[in-house]
Amino acid sequence: MPILEFVLQVLLGITSLLLTLLILLHKGRGGGLSDMFGGGMSSAMGSSGLAERNLNRFTIILALAWFVSIVGLGLITKLQGL
């Protein structure tokens, strides 16, 4: 069990960092912090292309891996308390 817990903690750390990076790479949709730094004009002119769709897919897959690692660590913690 300690090896699985260690693997899940490492997975959680890596997915957390990558998820933060991927979310910051997304185009701003307006009305947020991206407008403050000039992202409003570019988001109005650009359309959602292949790169944006792939970025969305990678973000969703990474978010699912992050969620699974959180749930796994929670279950391990609960089982260790029994």
XYZ file of N, CA and C in Angstrom:
246
model
N 0.797 -1.204 0.000
C 0.000 0.000 0.000
C 0.845 1.278 0.000
N 2.000 1.300 0.695
C 2.803 2.536 0.665
C 3.322 2.878 -0.729
N 3.605 1.858 -1.544
C 4.098 2.119 -2.900
C 2.992 2.749 -3.745
N 1.782 2.221 -3.633
C 0.649 2.777 -4.372
C 0.365 4.205 -3.936
N 0.457 4.453 -2.643
C 0.230 5.806 -2.133
C 1.288 6.771 -2.676
N 2.535 6.331 -2.713
C 3.613 7.168 -3.251
C 3.394 7.462 -4.734
N 3.012 6.438 -5.493
C 2.766 6.617 -6.931
C 1.625 7.600 -7.155
N 0.556 7.479 -6.363
C -0.577 8.390 -6.509
C -0.210 9.820 -6.109
N 0.639 9.977 -5.109
C 1.075 11.316 -4.716
C 1.934 11.960 -5.801
N 2.818 11.169 -6.397
C 3.638 11.695 -7.495
C 2.744 12.048 -8.688
N 1.793 11.169 -9.004
C 0.853 11.439 -10.099
C 0.052 12.706 -9.826
N -0.372 12.884 -8.585
C -1.128 14.078 -8.216
C -0.286 15.336 -8.392
N 0.960 15.294 -7.975
C 1.823 16.457 -8.128
C 2.082 16.817 -9.577
N 2.376 15.808 -10.387
C 2.657 16.059 -11.806
C 1.414 16.550 -12.525
N 0.272 15.897 -12.284
C -0.954 16.321 -12.961
C -1.402 17.699 -12.503
N -1.150 18.048 -11.257
C -1.522 19.384 -10.783
C -0.742 20.467 -11.522
N 0.565 20.254 -11.658
C 1.387 21.236 -12.364
C 1.018 21.327 -13.845
N 0.842 20.171 -14.492
C 0.503 20.178 -15.915
C -0.893 20.737 -16.161
N -1.818 20.452 -15.263
C -3.177 20.969 -15.409
C -3.189 22.488 -15.292
N -2.402 23.018 -14.368
C -2.292 24.467 -14.239
C -1.724 25.078 -15.515
N -0.704 24.460 -16.060
C -0.101 24.954 -17.293
C -1.081 24.909 -18.459
N -1.794 23.799 -18.609
C -2.742 23.679 -19.721
C -3.895 24.655 -19.588
N -4.367 24.882 -18.392
C -5.458 25.841 -18.205
C -4.998 27.250 -18.554
N -3.768 27.578 -18.204
C -3.253 28.906 -18.542
C -3.022 29.069 -20.045
N -2.843 27.968 -20.770
C -2.639 28.050 -22.216
C -3.933 28.284 -22.990
N -5.076 28.050 -22.364
C -6.350 28.231 -23.061
C -6.562 29.697 -23.428
N -7.297 29.884 -24.508
C -7.655 31.215 -24.951
C -8.684 31.808 -24.013
N -8.580 33.101 -23.761
C -9.564 33.781 -22.944
C -10.876 33.936 -23.697
N -11.975 33.825 -22.999
C -13.288 33.967 -23.630
C -13.897 35.344 -23.399
N -13.149 36.224 -22.750
C -13.635 37.572 -22.534
C -14.218 37.746 -21.146
N -14.066 38.951 -20.622
C -14.635 39.260 -19.330
C -13.801 38.814 -18.153
N -12.630 38.275 -18.386
C -11.804 37.783 -17.283
C -10.473 38.489 -17.236
N -9.518 37.836 -16.620
C -8.187 38.418 -16.492
C -7.473 38.511 -17.834
N -7.875 37.679 -18.785
C -7.201 37.727 -20.088
C -7.452 39.058 -20.796
N -8.599 39.694 -20.557
C -8.870 40.997 -21.160
C -7.955 42.071 -20.603
N -7.570 41.916 -19.352
C -6.714 42.903 -18.711
C -5.360 42.984 -19.405
N -4.906 41.868 -19.942
C -3.589 41.823 -20.573
C -3.679 41.808 -22.096
N -4.791 42.213 -22.647
C -4.927 42.322 -24.089
C -5.426 41.077 -24.773
N -5.955 40.119 -24.059
C -6.450 38.896 -24.660
C -7.839 39.031 -25.262
N -8.512 40.104 -24.979
C -9.882 40.275 -25.463
C -9.975 40.400 -26.971
N -9.043 41.126 -27.566
C -9.082 41.336 -29.010
C -8.752 40.057 -29.764
N -7.782 39.324 -29.312
C -7.378 38.118 -30.036
C -8.425 37.020 -29.907
N -9.121 36.967 -28.764
C -10.133 35.922 -28.612
C -11.356 36.221 -29.472
N -11.609 37.489 -29.763
C -12.759 37.837 -30.595
C -12.482 37.531 -32.061
N -11.219 37.640 -32.471
C -10.886 37.426 -33.878
C -10.625 35.963 -34.217
N -10.076 35.216 -33.296
C -9.696 33.836 -33.585
C -10.858 32.880 -33.457
N -10.731 31.755 -34.132
C -11.753 30.715 -34.006
C -11.108 29.479 -33.385
N -11.941 28.575 -32.922
C -11.444 27.374 -32.267
C -10.951 26.395 -33.327
N -9.656 26.235 -33.402
C -9.070 25.348 -34.392
C -8.708 24.006 -33.811
N -7.915 23.271 -34.554
C -7.494 21.934 -34.157
C -6.644 21.970 -32.893
N -5.766 22.950 -32.791
C -4.904 23.042 -31.610
C -5.726 23.286 -30.351
N -6.741 24.127 -30.451
C -7.587 24.416 -29.287
C -8.395 23.188 -28.877
N -8.886 22.440 -29.851
C -9.639 21.219 -29.525
C -8.736 20.174 -28.883
N -7.523 20.026 -29.399
C -6.578 19.082 -28.787
C -6.193 19.521 -27.381
N -6.024 20.813 -27.181
C -5.722 21.334 -25.857
C -6.873 21.043 -24.892
N -8.109 21.180 -25.370
C -9.269 20.844 -24.543
C -9.274 19.363 -24.177
N -8.979 18.505 -25.145
C -8.957 17.060 -24.889
C -7.885 16.693 -23.872
N -6.678 17.237 -24.048
C -5.592 16.946 -23.114
C -5.931 17.436 -21.717
N -6.571 18.596 -21.641
C -6.947 19.150 -20.340
C -7.971 18.258 -19.657
N -8.953 17.766 -20.393
C -9.980 16.898 -19.810
C -9.373 15.576 -19.358
N -8.505 14.986 -20.175
C -7.865 13.719 -19.804
C -6.991 13.906 -18.567
N -6.251 14.995 -18.520
C -5.405 15.267 -17.366
C -6.238 15.545 -16.118
N -7.370 16.223 -16.284
C -8.256 16.483 -15.144
C -8.846 15.178 -14.613
N -9.154 14.246 -15.489
C -9.655 12.946 -15.046
C -8.584 12.172 -14.286
N -7.341 12.218 -14.760
C -6.244 11.555 -14.054
C -6.025 12.202 -12.689
N -6.142 13.520 -12.622
C -6.013 14.240 -11.355
C -7.119 13.815 -10.391
N -8.347 13.725 -10.903
C -9.489 13.325 -10.071
C -9.332 11.893 -9.557
N -8.881 10.993 -10.418
C -8.693 9.599 -10.013
C -7.618 9.492 -8.932
N -6.550 10.270 -9.054
C -5.507 10.220 -8.038
C -6.005 10.785 -6.709
N -6.833 11.824 -6.743
C -7.414 12.380 -5.513
C -8.315 11.346 -4.840
N -9.186 10.708 -5.621
C -10.098 9.703 -5.070
C -9.306 8.508 -4.529
N -8.297 8.072 -5.264
C -7.468 6.950 -4.817
C -6.757 7.247 -3.508
N -6.185 8.435 -3.390
C -5.522 8.810 -2.143
C -6.519 8.914 -0.993
N -7.714 9.389 -1.284
C -8.741 9.453 -0.250
C -9.158 8.078 0.231
N -9.301 7.145 -0.704
C -9.673 5.779 -0.324
C -8.563 5.090 0.481
N -7.327 5.313 0.067
C -6.194 4.735 0.799
C -6.156 5.291 2.224
N -6.358 6.592 2.354
C -6.348 7.213 3.673
C -7.470 6.676 4.544
N -8.637 6.499 3.946
C -9.784 5.979 4.705
C -9.552 4.532 5.131
N -8.984 3.709 4.241
C -8.733 2.310 4.566
C -7.635 2.142 5.611
N -6.667 3.046 5.641
C -5.616 2.981 6.643
C -6.140 3.328 8.028
N -7.215 4.098 8.094
C -7.788 4.464 9.376
C -8.620 3.372 10.009
N -9.015 2.346 9.221
C -9.842 1.273 9.751
C -9.080 0.300 10.583
